[in-house]
Amino acid sequence: DIQMTQSPSSLSASVGDRVTITCRASQSISSHLNWYQQKFGQAPKLLIYAASTLQSGVPSRFSGSGSGTDFTLTISSLQPEDFATYYCQQSYKTPRAFGQGTKVEIK
Amino acid sequence: QVQLQESGPGLVKPSETLSLTCTVSGASIDTYYLSWLRQSPGKGLEWIGYMHGSGITNYNPSLRSRVAMSVDTAKNQFSLEVRSVTTADTAVYFCAREVLSRFPPYFDSWGQGTLVTVSS
C-alpha cells in the first residue's frame, strides 16, 4: 500500500501569512494527488486535484505543486476562514490513502 | 447539484453488523463510483472501498473480509455493511463520489457524515 506523510502535523500562523504544507508519498504517484480542507464537524472539501488543478469555487490563494513523491499545498495569504485541517490523498492506486492531516491554527 | 446523505443506526453492539445507506440526489447513480470512508481519532481518514453503479466493487484489503457494499439504482442508494464490529470500528462514516475523468480520480462530493459508535 502507498503511505502518505504530511508535515508539519500542526502549525500556528497569522492572518496574511504565507503557509506551506508538504506531503510525501512512499512511492511515485505521478500527479495523482488531491488536497482537502476539513473544518470541525464537517466533511472534507476538495481544494485541489491532480496535484495543481484548483477545484471550481476555491479561492486562488490556494495552490498546489509537485509530482512523483513530493507535493506542496500553499496558501498565499491566510484568511480567517482558512483555519482548518488539511489532508493530502493519493488516487494512484487502491487502497486510496490520506495523509494524517495538518492542523492550521491561529497564532 | 449532487447531494449525498448517510443514514443508519448510530449505535451498534460488538460482534454485530453495521449497516449504512447513502442516498444520492441530483444525479443518477448508474455511472457513479461511490466510496465509503471513515474517520476516527486514532486512524485518521480511512478508505473502506468503492462501488460503481454497475455493481463493480473494490474494497480496502484491511477490511475486505468484513465489508460488503451494494447498490439500489431504483432508489438511488448505495449501502455498506461491516460485519463483526469491534470498538475499533467506532468512527464517523462518510460516503463520497469519486470522479474518474480525463484527470486522475478525486472525491468531489461528500455526505455530511454519520457517527457510528460500537458499544454494548
Tab-separated table of C-alpha atoms in Angstrom:
chain	number	residue	atom	x	y	z
A	1	ASP	CA	0.000	0.000	0.000
A	2	ILE	CA	1.060	3.606	-0.592
A	3	GLN	CA	1.703	5.626	2.576
A	4	MET	CA	1.193	9.395	2.692
A	5	THR	CA	3.136	11.547	5.159
A	6	GLN	CA	2.337	15.205	5.792
A	7	SER	CA	4.410	17.821	7.558
A	8	PRO	CA	4.047	19.599	9.793
A	9	SER	CA	1.252	17.938	11.759
A	10	SER	CA	0.225	21.377	13.023
A	11	LEU	CA	1.249	24.986	12.622
A	12	SER	CA	0.347	28.359	14.030
A	13	ALA	CA	0.064	31.302	11.663
A	14	SER	CA	-1.383	34.782	11.458
A	15	VAL	CA	-3.886	36.237	9.026
A	16	GLY	CA	-1.971	37.312	5.936
A	17	ASP	CA	0.838	34.787	6.362
A	18	ARG	CA	2.029	32.523	3.576
A	19	VAL	CA	1.556	28.907	4.628
A	20	THR	CA	3.133	25.824	3.072
A	21	ILE	CA	2.205	22.211	3.810
A	22	THR	CA	4.138	19.294	2.382
A	23	CYS	CA	3.044	15.767	1.542
A	24	ARG	CA	5.277	12.851	0.653
A	25	ALA	CA	4.215	9.547	-0.900
A	26	SER	CA	6.018	6.289	-0.146
A	27	GLN	CA	6.336	5.639	-3.895
A	28	SER	CA	5.826	7.653	-7.057
A	29	ILE	CA	2.212	8.609	-7.659
A	30	SER	CA	2.760	10.819	-10.705
A	31	SER	CA	0.313	13.732	-10.273
A	32	HIS	CA	-2.424	11.631	-8.634
A	33	LEU	CA	-2.556	13.824	-5.536
A	34	ASN	CA	-5.518	15.703	-4.097
A	35	TRP	CA	-5.836	18.216	-1.254
A	36	TYR	CA	-8.837	18.629	1.050
A	37	GLN	CA	-9.810	21.085	3.762
A	38	GLN	CA	-11.814	19.939	6.756
A	39	LYS	CA	-13.406	22.151	9.386
A	40	PHE	CA	-14.646	20.841	12.710
A	41	GLY	CA	-17.785	18.751	12.402
A	42	GLN	CA	-17.824	18.916	8.594
A	43	ALA	CA	-16.899	16.623	5.736
A	44	PRO	CA	-13.652	17.200	3.856
A	45	LYS	CA	-13.896	19.677	0.987
A	46	LEU	CA	-11.910	19.258	-2.213
A	47	LEU	CA	-9.462	22.108	-2.812
A	48	ILE	CA	-7.026	20.849	-5.441
A	49	TYR	CA	-6.936	17.760	-7.647
A	50	ALA	CA	-4.308	16.304	-9.945
A	51	ALA	CA	-1.662	17.977	-7.766
A	52	SER	CA	-2.206	21.508	-9.078
A	53	THR	CA	-5.723	21.985	-10.501
A	54	LEU	CA	-7.914	24.282	-8.434
A	55	GLN	CA	-11.427	22.965	-7.811
A	56	SER	CA	-14.186	25.262	-9.062
A	57	GLY	CA	-15.125	27.881	-6.473
A	58	VAL	CA	-11.925	27.550	-4.428
A	59	PRO	CA	-10.105	30.873	-3.878
A	60	SER	CA	-6.977	31.441	-5.937
A	61	ARG	CA	-4.859	31.941	-2.800
A	62	PHE	CA	-4.721	28.140	-2.656
A	63	SER	CA	-2.236	26.435	-4.950
A	64	GLY	CA	-0.649	23.027	-5.295
A	65	SER	CA	2.537	21.752	-6.858
A	66	GLY	CA	4.678	18.662	-7.156
A	67	SER	CA	4.822	15.309	-8.860
A	68	GLY	CA	6.280	11.902	-8.187
A	69	THR	CA	6.632	11.633	-4.409
A	70	ASP	CA	6.794	15.232	-3.140
A	71	PHE	CA	3.918	17.702	-3.127
A	72	THR	CA	3.113	21.085	-1.642
A	73	LEU	CA	-0.054	22.980	-0.745
A	74	THR	CA	0.436	26.735	-0.423
A	75	ILE	CA	-1.941	29.345	0.948
A	76	SER	CA	-0.536	32.659	-0.276
A	77	SER	CA	-2.268	34.910	2.269
A	78	LEU	CA	-4.020	33.124	5.117
A	79	GLN	CA	-7.589	34.255	5.778
A	80	PRO	CA	-9.685	33.732	8.937
A	81	GLU	CA	-11.825	31.109	7.189
A	82	ASP	CA	-8.725	29.054	6.300
A	83	PHE	CA	-8.121	27.841	9.837
A	84	ALA	CA	-8.831	24.154	9.459
A	85	THR	CA	-7.170	20.785	8.957
A	86	TYR	CA	-5.721	19.938	5.545
A	87	TYR	CA	-5.276	16.454	4.104
A	88	CYS	CA	-3.474	15.117	1.079
A	89	GLN	CA	-4.768	11.968	-0.648
A	90	GLN	CA	-3.326	9.716	-3.331
A	91	SER	CA	-5.528	8.349	-6.090
A	92	TYR	CA	-2.784	6.469	-7.980
A	93	LYS	CA	-3.744	3.067	-6.636
A	94	THR	CA	-6.238	1.432	-4.352
A	95	PRO	CA	-6.480	1.412	-1.432
A	96	ARG	CA	-6.829	5.171	-1.550
A	97	ALA	CA	-4.809	6.754	1.257
A	98	PHE	CA	-4.733	10.061	3.097
A	99	GLY	CA	-2.051	11.874	4.988
A	100	GLN	CA	-2.504	12.246	8.738
A	101	GLY	CA	-3.534	15.888	8.373
A	102	THR	CA	-2.060	19.310	9.111
A	103	LYS	CA	-3.970	21.498	11.554
A	104	VAL	CA	-3.626	25.215	10.827
A	105	GLU	CA	-4.244	27.247	13.967
A	106	ILE	CA	-4.385	30.934	14.778
A	107	LYS	CA	-1.211	32.423	16.224
B	1	GLN	CA	-26.057	19.821	-7.789
B	2	VAL	CA	-25.412	16.351	-6.455
B	3	GLN	CA	-26.038	15.750	-2.757
B	4	LEU	CA	-25.192	12.714	-0.643
B	5	GLN	CA	-26.743	11.780	2.696
B	6	GLU	CA	-25.725	8.955	5.001
B	7	SER	CA	-28.256	7.261	7.263
B	8	GLY	CA	-28.305	4.372	9.674
B	9	PRO	CA	-28.100	3.426	13.359
B	10	GLY	CA	-25.748	5.465	15.488
B	11	LEU	CA	-25.122	2.649	17.959
B	12	VAL	CA	-24.112	-0.929	17.159
B	13	LYS	CA	-23.228	-3.715	19.610
B	14	PRO	CA	-19.885	-5.513	19.387
B	15	SER	CA	-19.904	-8.579	17.087
B	16	GLU	CA	-22.997	-7.312	15.250
B	17	THR	CA	-23.285	-5.822	11.766
B	18	LEU	CA	-23.056	-2.118	10.989
B	19	SER	CA	-25.390	-1.089	8.145
B	20	LEU	CA	-25.448	2.318	6.485
B	21	THR	CA	-27.133	3.797	3.431
B	22	CYS	CA	-26.035	6.677	1.224
B	23	THR	CA	-28.848	8.362	-0.676
B	24	VAL	CA	-27.834	10.364	-3.722
B	25	SER	CA	-29.942	13.215	-5.076
B	26	GLY	CA	-29.447	15.478	-8.055
B	27	ALA	CA	-27.985	12.829	-10.355
B	28	SER	CA	-28.498	9.241	-11.425
B	29	ILE	CA	-26.013	6.849	-9.842
B	30	ASP	CA	-25.671	4.478	-12.793
B	31	THR	CA	-22.246	5.858	-13.716
B	32	TYR	CA	-21.102	6.703	-10.182
B	33	TYR	CA	-18.106	5.468	-8.273
B	34	LEU	CA	-19.293	5.827	-4.684
B	35	SER	CA	-16.770	5.374	-1.920
B	36	TRP	CA	-17.265	4.778	1.758
B	37	LEU	CA	-14.700	6.285	4.126
B	38	ARG	CA	-14.431	6.626	7.871
B	39	GLN	CA	-12.640	8.886	10.281
B	40	SER	CA	-11.622	8.154	13.836
B	41	PRO	CA	-9.179	9.966	16.107
B	42	GLY	CA	-6.822	7.039	16.181
B	43	LYS	CA	-6.665	6.231	12.458
B	44	GLY	CA	-7.457	9.448	10.620
B	45	LEU	CA	-9.262	9.199	7.285
B	46	GLU	CA	-9.559	5.615	6.061
B	47	TRP	CA	-10.905	4.494	2.688
B	48	ILE	CA	-13.202	1.482	3.072
B	49	GLY	CA	-13.864	0.849	-0.612
B	50	TYR	CA	-15.937	1.847	-3.579
B	51	MET	CA	-18.831	0.563	-5.604
B	52	HIS	CA	-19.787	1.520	-9.136
B	53	GLY	CA	-23.435	1.868	-10.114
B	54	SER	CA	-22.934	-1.183	-12.339
B	55	GLY	CA	-22.077	-3.307	-9.298
B	56	ILE	CA	-18.265	-3.364	-9.535
B	57	THR	CA	-16.615	-3.223	-6.115
B	58	ASN	CA	-13.129	-2.589	-4.777
B	59	TYR	CA	-12.514	-2.977	-1.040
B	60	ASN	CA	-9.625	-1.991	1.185
B	61	PRO	CA	-7.715	-5.235	1.899
B	62	SER	CA	-7.585	-4.306	5.574
B	63	LEU	CA	-11.394	-4.603	5.774
B	64	ARG	CA	-12.232	-6.866	2.818
B	65	SER	CA	-13.144	-9.903	4.915
B	66	ARG	CA	-15.823	-7.973	6.826
B	67	VAL	CA	-17.212	-5.478	4.295
B	68	ALA	CA	-19.956	-5.686	1.689
B	69	MET	CA	-21.360	-2.921	-0.497
B	70	SER	CA	-24.485	-2.922	-2.602
B	71	VAL	CA	-26.437	-0.579	-4.836
B	72	ASP	CA	-30.144	0.021	-5.442
B	73	THR	CA	-30.401	2.080	-8.629
B	74	ALA	CA	-34.198	2.335	-8.321
B	75	LYS	CA	-33.805	4.182	-5.018
B	76	ASN	CA	-30.532	5.932	-5.998
B	77	GLN	CA	-28.890	4.432	-2.921
B	78	PHE	CA	-25.622	2.732	-2.014
B	79	SER	CA	-25.299	0.591	1.104
B	80	LEU	CA	-22.455	-0.506	3.345
B	81	GLU	CA	-22.263	-3.443	5.747
B	82	VAL	CA	-19.410	-4.088	8.145
B	83	ARG	CA	-19.680	-7.427	9.926
B	84	SER	CA	-18.387	-8.493	13.344
B	85	VAL	CA	-17.724	-4.953	14.523
B	86	THR	CA	-15.499	-4.065	17.465
B	87	THR	CA	-14.869	-0.801	19.271
B	88	ALA	CA	-12.153	-0.119	16.673
B	89	ASP	CA	-14.946	0.393	14.111
B	90	THR	CA	-16.284	3.396	16.030
B	91	ALA	CA	-15.924	6.333	13.642
B	92	VAL	CA	-17.668	8.950	11.564
B	93	TYR	CA	-18.623	7.264	8.303
B	94	PHE	CA	-18.775	9.238	5.058
B	95	CYS	CA	-19.934	8.441	1.564
B	96	ALA	CA	-18.280	10.359	-1.251
B	97	ARG	CA	-18.413	10.434	-5.036
B	98	GLU	CA	-15.143	9.705	-6.794
B	99	VAL	CA	-14.827	11.386	-10.171
B	100	LEU	CA	-12.945	9.494	-12.846
B	101	SER	CA	-12.482	11.695	-15.904
B	102	ARG	CA	-9.547	12.900	-18.006
B	103	PHE	CA	-7.919	13.852	-14.690
B	104	PRO	CA	-6.736	11.458	-12.001
B	105	PRO	CA	-9.557	10.470	-9.627
B	106	TYR	CA	-10.697	12.704	-6.786
B	107	PHE	CA	-13.577	12.921	-4.278
B	108	ASP	CA	-15.649	15.941	-5.265
B	109	SER	CA	-18.878	15.447	-3.276
B	110	TRP	CA	-19.251	14.175	0.270
B	111	GLY	CA	-22.087	13.383	2.606
B	112	GLN	CA	-22.125	15.171	5.957
B	113	GLY	CA	-21.005	12.019	7.756
B	114	THR	CA	-22.687	9.907	10.412
B	115	LEU	CA	-21.201	8.873	13.749
B	116	VAL	CA	-21.374	5.157	14.496
B	117	THR	CA	-20.434	4.043	17.988
B	118	VAL	CA	-19.749	0.395	18.752
B	119	SER	CA	-20.651	-0.298	22.351
B	120	SER	CA	-22.616	-2.780	24.413
